[in-house]
Short mmCIF file of C-alpha atoms and ligand atoms in Angstrom, two decimals:
data_model
loop_
_atom_site.label_atom_id
_atom_site.label_comp_id
_atom_site.label_asym_id
_atom_site.label_seq_id
_atom_site.Cartn_x
_atom_site.Cartn_y
_atom_site.Cartn_z
CA MET A 158 0.00 0.00 0.00
CA ASP A 159 1.06 3.63 -0.41
CA GLY A 160 2.47 4.99 2.84
CA ALA A 161 4.24 1.69 3.60
CA ARG A 162 7.02 2.21 6.11
CA THR A 163 10.57 0.91 6.11
CA PRO A 164 11.42 -0.49 9.58
CA GLN A 165 14.25 2.07 10.00
CA THR A 166 11.92 5.09 9.96
CA PRO A 167 9.54 6.10 12.78
CA PRO A 168 5.81 5.85 11.98
CA VAL A 169 3.93 9.07 11.17
CA LEU A 170 0.13 8.99 11.53
CA ILE A 171 -2.26 11.91 11.02
CA LEU A 172 -5.71 12.13 12.61
CA LEU A 173 -7.93 14.32 10.46
CA GLY A 174 -11.47 15.47 11.24
CA PRO A 175 -13.60 18.39 12.42
CA PRO A 176 -13.68 19.76 15.99
CA GLY A 177 -15.15 17.16 18.32
CA ALA A 178 -14.53 14.23 15.95
CA GLY A 179 -12.45 12.52 18.63
CA LYS A 180 -8.91 13.21 17.40
CA GLY A 181 -7.57 13.90 20.89
CA THR A 182 -9.44 10.97 22.45
CA GLN A 183 -8.12 8.51 19.89
CA ALA A 184 -4.60 9.98 19.78
CA ARG A 185 -4.20 9.41 23.50
CA MET A 186 -5.32 5.81 23.10
CA LEU A 187 -2.90 5.24 20.20
CA GLU A 188 -0.14 6.76 22.31
CA LYS A 189 -0.78 4.24 25.09
CA GLU A 190 -1.28 1.23 22.80
CA PHE A 191 1.60 1.78 20.36
CA GLY A 192 4.08 3.93 22.30
CA LEU A 193 3.82 6.76 19.79
CA VAL A 194 3.95 10.45 20.74
CA GLN A 195 0.78 12.54 20.41
CA LEU A 196 1.52 15.95 18.87
CA SER A 197 -1.53 18.21 19.19
CA THR A 198 -1.02 21.69 17.74
CA GLY A 199 -4.08 22.80 19.74
CA ASP A 200 -2.35 21.71 22.99
CA LEU A 201 0.95 23.28 21.90
CA LEU A 202 -0.81 26.57 21.08
CA ARG A 203 -2.76 26.56 24.38
CA ALA A 204 0.56 26.05 26.20
CA ALA A 205 2.04 29.01 24.29
CA VAL A 206 -0.99 31.14 25.24
CA ALA A 207 -0.65 30.13 28.91
CA ALA A 208 3.09 30.90 28.84
CA GLY A 209 2.41 34.35 27.32
CA SER A 210 5.06 33.83 24.60
CA ASP A 211 5.00 36.01 21.46
CA ALA A 212 3.44 33.14 19.51
CA GLY A 213 0.86 32.62 22.26
CA GLN A 214 -0.11 36.28 22.36
CA ALA A 215 -0.57 36.30 18.58
CA ALA A 216 -2.62 33.08 18.67
CA LYS A 217 -4.94 33.88 21.60
CA ALA A 218 -7.56 36.06 19.91
CA VAL A 219 -7.67 33.88 16.78
CA MET A 220 -8.30 30.75 18.87
CA GLU A 221 -10.99 32.45 20.94
CA ALA A 222 -12.76 33.43 17.72
CA GLY A 223 -12.55 29.90 16.32
CA GLY A 224 -10.28 30.77 13.38
CA LEU A 225 -7.01 29.15 12.34
CA VAL A 226 -3.72 30.48 13.70
CA SER A 227 -1.31 31.60 10.94
CA ASP A 228 0.72 28.90 9.21
CA ASP A 229 4.08 30.49 10.15
CA ILE A 230 3.31 30.37 13.90
CA VAL A 231 1.97 26.83 13.80
CA LEU A 232 4.82 25.53 11.65
CA ALA A 233 7.47 27.06 13.91
CA ILE A 234 5.89 25.43 16.99
CA LEU A 235 5.47 22.07 15.27
CA ARG A 236 9.00 22.06 13.82
CA ASP A 237 10.49 22.61 17.30
CA ARG A 238 8.37 19.86 18.82
CA LEU A 239 9.14 17.35 16.05
CA ALA A 240 12.86 17.89 16.62
CA ALA A 241 12.62 16.65 20.24
CA GLY A 242 14.19 13.26 20.89
CA ASP A 243 11.02 11.46 21.98
CA CYS A 244 9.52 11.86 18.48
CA ALA A 245 12.00 9.25 17.24
CA LYS A 246 9.46 6.69 18.59
CA GLY A 247 6.96 7.85 15.94
CA VAL A 248 4.19 10.42 16.10
CA ILE A 249 0.43 10.88 15.87
CA LEU A 250 -0.36 14.33 14.53
CA ASP A 251 -3.62 15.54 16.10
CA GLY A 252 -5.05 18.74 14.57
CA PHE A 253 -2.13 19.22 12.18
CA PRO A 254 -1.92 19.85 9.28
CA ARG A 255 -5.00 22.04 8.83
CA THR A 256 -4.18 23.85 5.58
CA THR A 257 -2.63 22.78 2.29
CA ALA A 258 0.38 24.99 3.04
CA GLN A 259 0.89 23.15 6.37
CA ALA A 260 0.55 19.76 4.61
CA GLU A 261 3.17 20.72 2.02
CA ALA A 262 5.53 22.03 4.70
CA LEU A 263 5.09 18.79 6.67
CA ASP A 264 5.98 16.71 3.59
CA GLU A 265 9.17 18.74 3.23
CA MET A 266 10.09 18.44 6.94
CA LEU A 267 9.60 14.67 6.86
CA ALA A 268 11.49 14.26 3.58
CA GLU A 269 14.47 16.09 5.09
CA ALA A 270 14.49 13.43 7.84
CA GLY A 271 13.99 10.55 5.40
CA GLN A 272 10.44 10.03 6.68
CA ARG A 273 6.96 10.09 5.17
CA ILE A 274 3.32 10.02 6.19
CA ASN A 275 2.22 6.42 6.61
CA ALA A 276 -1.51 7.03 7.10
CA ALA A 277 -3.89 10.00 7.31
CA ILE A 278 -6.91 8.68 9.21
CA LEU A 279 -10.10 10.65 8.58
CA LEU A 280 -12.63 10.55 11.43
CA GLU A 281 -15.97 10.88 9.62
CA VAL A 282 -18.74 12.46 11.71
CA ASP A 283 -22.02 14.32 11.55
CA ASP A 284 -21.28 18.03 12.18
CA VAL A 285 -24.54 18.67 14.01
CA LYS A 286 -23.63 16.14 16.71
CA MET A 287 -20.21 17.74 17.27
CA VAL A 288 -21.70 20.71 19.12
CA VAL A 289 -23.10 18.29 21.74
CA ARG A 290 -19.79 16.48 22.03
CA ILE A 291 -17.83 19.68 22.50
CA ALA A 292 -20.29 21.32 24.91
CA GLY A 293 -19.93 18.33 27.26
CA ARG A 294 -16.17 18.05 27.11
CA PHE A 295 -13.74 18.58 30.01
CA THR A 296 -10.13 17.60 30.59
CA CYS A 297 -7.89 16.77 33.52
CA ARG A 298 -5.53 19.73 33.91
CA ALA A 299 -2.93 17.46 35.60
CA CYS A 300 -2.52 14.67 33.03
CA GLY A 301 -4.56 15.80 30.01
CA GLU A 302 -7.07 12.91 30.00
CA GLY A 303 -10.27 13.93 28.22
CA TYR A 304 -13.84 13.33 29.49
CA HIS A 305 -17.45 14.04 28.55
CA ASP A 306 -20.50 14.72 30.75
CA THR A 307 -22.51 12.00 28.99
CA PHE A 308 -20.23 9.87 26.82
CA LYS A 309 -17.15 9.48 29.02
CA ALA A 310 -17.79 10.55 32.60
CA PRO A 311 -15.09 9.85 35.21
CA LYS A 312 -15.88 6.94 37.58
CA VAL A 313 -15.83 9.36 40.56
CA ALA A 314 -17.24 12.83 39.87
CA ASP A 315 -14.60 15.53 39.31
CA THR A 316 -11.75 13.02 39.84
CA CYS A 317 -9.47 11.86 37.05
CA ASP A 318 -9.61 8.08 36.42
CA CYS A 319 -5.99 8.13 35.24
CA CYS A 320 -4.09 10.24 37.79
CA GLY A 321 -6.60 10.87 40.62
CA ALA A 322 -6.27 14.66 40.41
CA GLN A 323 -9.30 16.87 41.04
CA ALA A 324 -8.43 19.49 38.44
CA MET A 325 -10.99 19.33 35.66
CA ASN A 326 -10.94 22.13 33.10
CA ARG A 327 -13.30 23.33 30.32
CA ARG A 328 -11.83 25.08 27.27
CA ALA A 329 -12.63 28.76 26.56
CA ASP A 330 -13.38 27.98 22.88
CA ASP A 331 -15.87 25.19 23.69
CA ASN A 332 -19.03 27.30 23.36
CA PRO A 333 -21.64 26.86 20.60
CA LYS A 334 -20.82 30.13 18.76
CA THR A 335 -17.08 29.42 18.55
CA VAL A 336 -17.70 25.79 17.64
CA MET A 337 -19.69 26.93 14.56
CA SER A 338 -16.73 29.13 13.49
CA ARG A 339 -14.34 26.22 14.05
CA LEU A 340 -16.53 23.95 11.90
CA ASP A 341 -16.58 26.60 9.14
CA ALA A 342 -12.78 26.88 9.30
CA TYR A 343 -12.54 23.10 9.02
CA HIS A 344 -14.72 22.90 5.91
CA GLU A 345 -13.10 25.87 4.18
CA GLN A 346 -9.43 25.30 4.99
CA THR A 347 -8.89 21.74 6.25
CA ALA A 348 -11.35 19.55 4.30
CA PRO A 349 -9.30 20.02 1.06
CA LEU A 350 -6.67 17.82 2.75
CA ILE A 351 -8.98 14.83 2.23
CA ALA A 352 -8.28 15.07 -1.52
CA TYR A 353 -4.61 15.88 -0.85
CA TYR A 354 -4.05 12.65 1.09
CA THR A 355 -6.33 10.60 -1.17
CA ASP A 356 -4.09 11.60 -4.10
CA LYS A 357 -1.05 10.44 -2.11
CA GLY A 358 -2.73 7.09 -1.45
CA VAL A 359 -2.52 7.37 2.36
CA LEU A 360 -6.09 8.40 3.30
CA ARG A 361 -7.97 5.92 5.50
CA ARG A 362 -11.57 6.53 6.58
CA VAL A 363 -13.15 5.56 9.92
CA ASP A 364 -16.79 5.94 10.96
CA ALA A 365 -16.32 8.14 14.05
CA MET A 366 -20.02 8.21 15.01
CA GLN A 367 -19.60 4.83 16.72
CA GLU A 368 -18.79 4.36 20.39
CA ILE A 369 -15.29 5.39 21.46
CA ALA A 370 -14.12 1.77 21.96
CA ALA A 371 -15.35 0.67 18.51
CA ILE A 372 -13.51 3.55 16.85
CA GLN A 373 -10.40 2.66 18.84
CA GLY A 374 -10.63 -0.89 17.48
CA ALA A 375 -10.92 0.34 13.88
CA ILE A 376 -8.07 2.84 14.21
CA GLY A 377 -5.93 0.35 16.10
CA ALA A 378 -6.29 -2.14 13.25
CA LEU A 379 -5.17 0.51 10.76
CA ALA A 380 -2.30 1.63 12.97
CA ARG A 381 -1.09 -1.95 13.40
CA THR A 382 -0.54 -2.24 9.64
CA VAL A 383 1.80 0.76 9.87
CA VAL A 384 3.51 0.28 13.24
CA ALA A 385 4.03 -3.48 13.05
P1 AP5 B 637 -7.67 21.83 18.64
O1 AP5 B 637 -7.31 21.78 20.08
O2 AP5 B 637 -6.95 20.98 17.68
O3 AP5 B 637 -9.24 21.61 18.57
P2 AP5 B 637 -10.19 20.97 17.42
O4 AP5 B 637 -9.56 20.52 16.16
O5 AP5 B 637 -11.27 21.96 17.31
O6 AP5 B 637 -10.52 19.64 17.97
P3 AP5 B 637 -11.10 19.36 19.37
O7 AP5 B 637 -9.99 19.28 20.37
O8 AP5 B 637 -12.22 20.30 19.67
O9 AP5 B 637 -11.78 17.97 19.12
P4 AP5 B 637 -11.20 16.51 18.99
O10 AP5 B 637 -11.41 16.01 17.61
O11 AP5 B 637 -9.81 16.39 19.56
O12 AP5 B 637 -12.24 15.77 19.93
P5 AP5 B 637 -12.07 15.14 21.39
O13 AP5 B 637 -11.29 13.87 21.29
O14 AP5 B 637 -11.63 16.15 22.38
O15 AP5 B 637 -7.57 23.34 18.10
C1 AP5 B 637 -8.07 24.44 18.85
C2 AP5 B 637 -7.74 25.72 18.10
O16 AP5 B 637 -6.30 25.85 17.98
C3 AP5 B 637 -8.25 25.81 16.66
O17 AP5 B 637 -9.58 26.27 16.61
C4 AP5 B 637 -7.24 26.79 16.05
O18 AP5 B 637 -7.55 28.13 16.42
C5 AP5 B 637 -5.94 26.42 16.72
N1 AP5 B 637 -5.15 25.42 15.97
C6 AP5 B 637 -4.85 24.16 16.38
N2 AP5 B 637 -4.10 23.54 15.45
C7 AP5 B 637 -3.94 24.41 14.44
C8 AP5 B 637 -3.28 24.34 13.17
N3 AP5 B 637 -2.65 23.21 12.77
N4 AP5 B 637 -3.34 25.42 12.35
C9 AP5 B 637 -3.97 26.56 12.75
N5 AP5 B 637 -4.61 26.70 13.92
C10 AP5 B 637 -4.60 25.62 14.76
O19 AP5 B 637 -13.60 14.76 21.66
C11 AP5 B 637 -14.56 15.75 21.94
C12 AP5 B 637 -15.50 15.30 23.07
O20 AP5 B 637 -16.30 14.22 22.57
C13 AP5 B 637 -14.77 14.76 24.31
O21 AP5 B 637 -15.50 15.13 25.46
C14 AP5 B 637 -14.80 13.23 24.12
O22 AP5 B 637 -14.83 12.55 25.39
C15 AP5 B 637 -16.09 13.03 23.34
N6 AP5 B 637 -16.01 11.95 22.37
C16 AP5 B 637 -14.93 11.61 21.60
N7 AP5 B 637 -15.25 10.58 20.78
C17 AP5 B 637 -16.55 10.28 21.03
C18 AP5 B 637 -17.48 9.32 20.51
N8 AP5 B 637 -17.10 8.44 19.55
N9 AP5 B 637 -18.75 9.31 20.98
C19 AP5 B 637 -19.14 10.19 21.95
N10 AP5 B 637 -18.31 11.12 22.50
C20 AP5 B 637 -17.04 11.16 22.05
#
């Protein structure tokens, strides 16, 4: 298949899909199951905002409005993170790339390192249902585990199943108005990547309206063909 990997190069997987599709949820599961590193540009940008760096200050208003942060900022952040030693284990890109310019820059970065994209996994969902998913989302501030009021509640209220912390957090951009802007940005600027990766022969589609565990099974089976 296109995207086949030589054993000497670390696997590179992309999770593609609109806000709320489950990219973060599935990336964390892939990280645990396959020992890959989750690289979420959303998380990296939120860390930059929290740190008050120049990049963070430039990104803050755009993120709050539900738009896409400029390619130069995102690429600089991603390039730095990809250069870190732990990425030699292989990576799952979550929320990146989001524009054709980002996808082309990623191809170049990987080619310089003798790597390539092994699979771009598209999480196919119904947009209307994404508002419900996002409105119910919260995350453990201590370890990053994601939860949902209805679909993935912690076993003990307000307590993280993974690390036991009582530090749940809801994102500032998880309100219905901003979610609609984020969905628009996805369809206008990110959805063209479906054709981009189809043309490269690496696009794989997963029905992401199923239960979380069923999606994990489907993605795990795809990932195994790459990571094995
Ligand atoms: P980012 O943080 O990447 O957000 P997003 O793409 O909008 O995606 P989400 O995190 O909202 O959703 P997800 O698909 O990860 O879903 P999750 O697993 O959490 O980006 C935020 C912002 O940063 C952007 O708007 C932009 O401004 C900027 N940005 C980031 N990257 C950028 C880039 N490359 N270029 C430019 N700007 C960039 O699941 C959602 C909820 O649903 C959870 O509560 C979960 O428990 C639940 N859930 C998951 N799966 C299921 C299921 N199958 N059934 C029921 N519930 C489920």
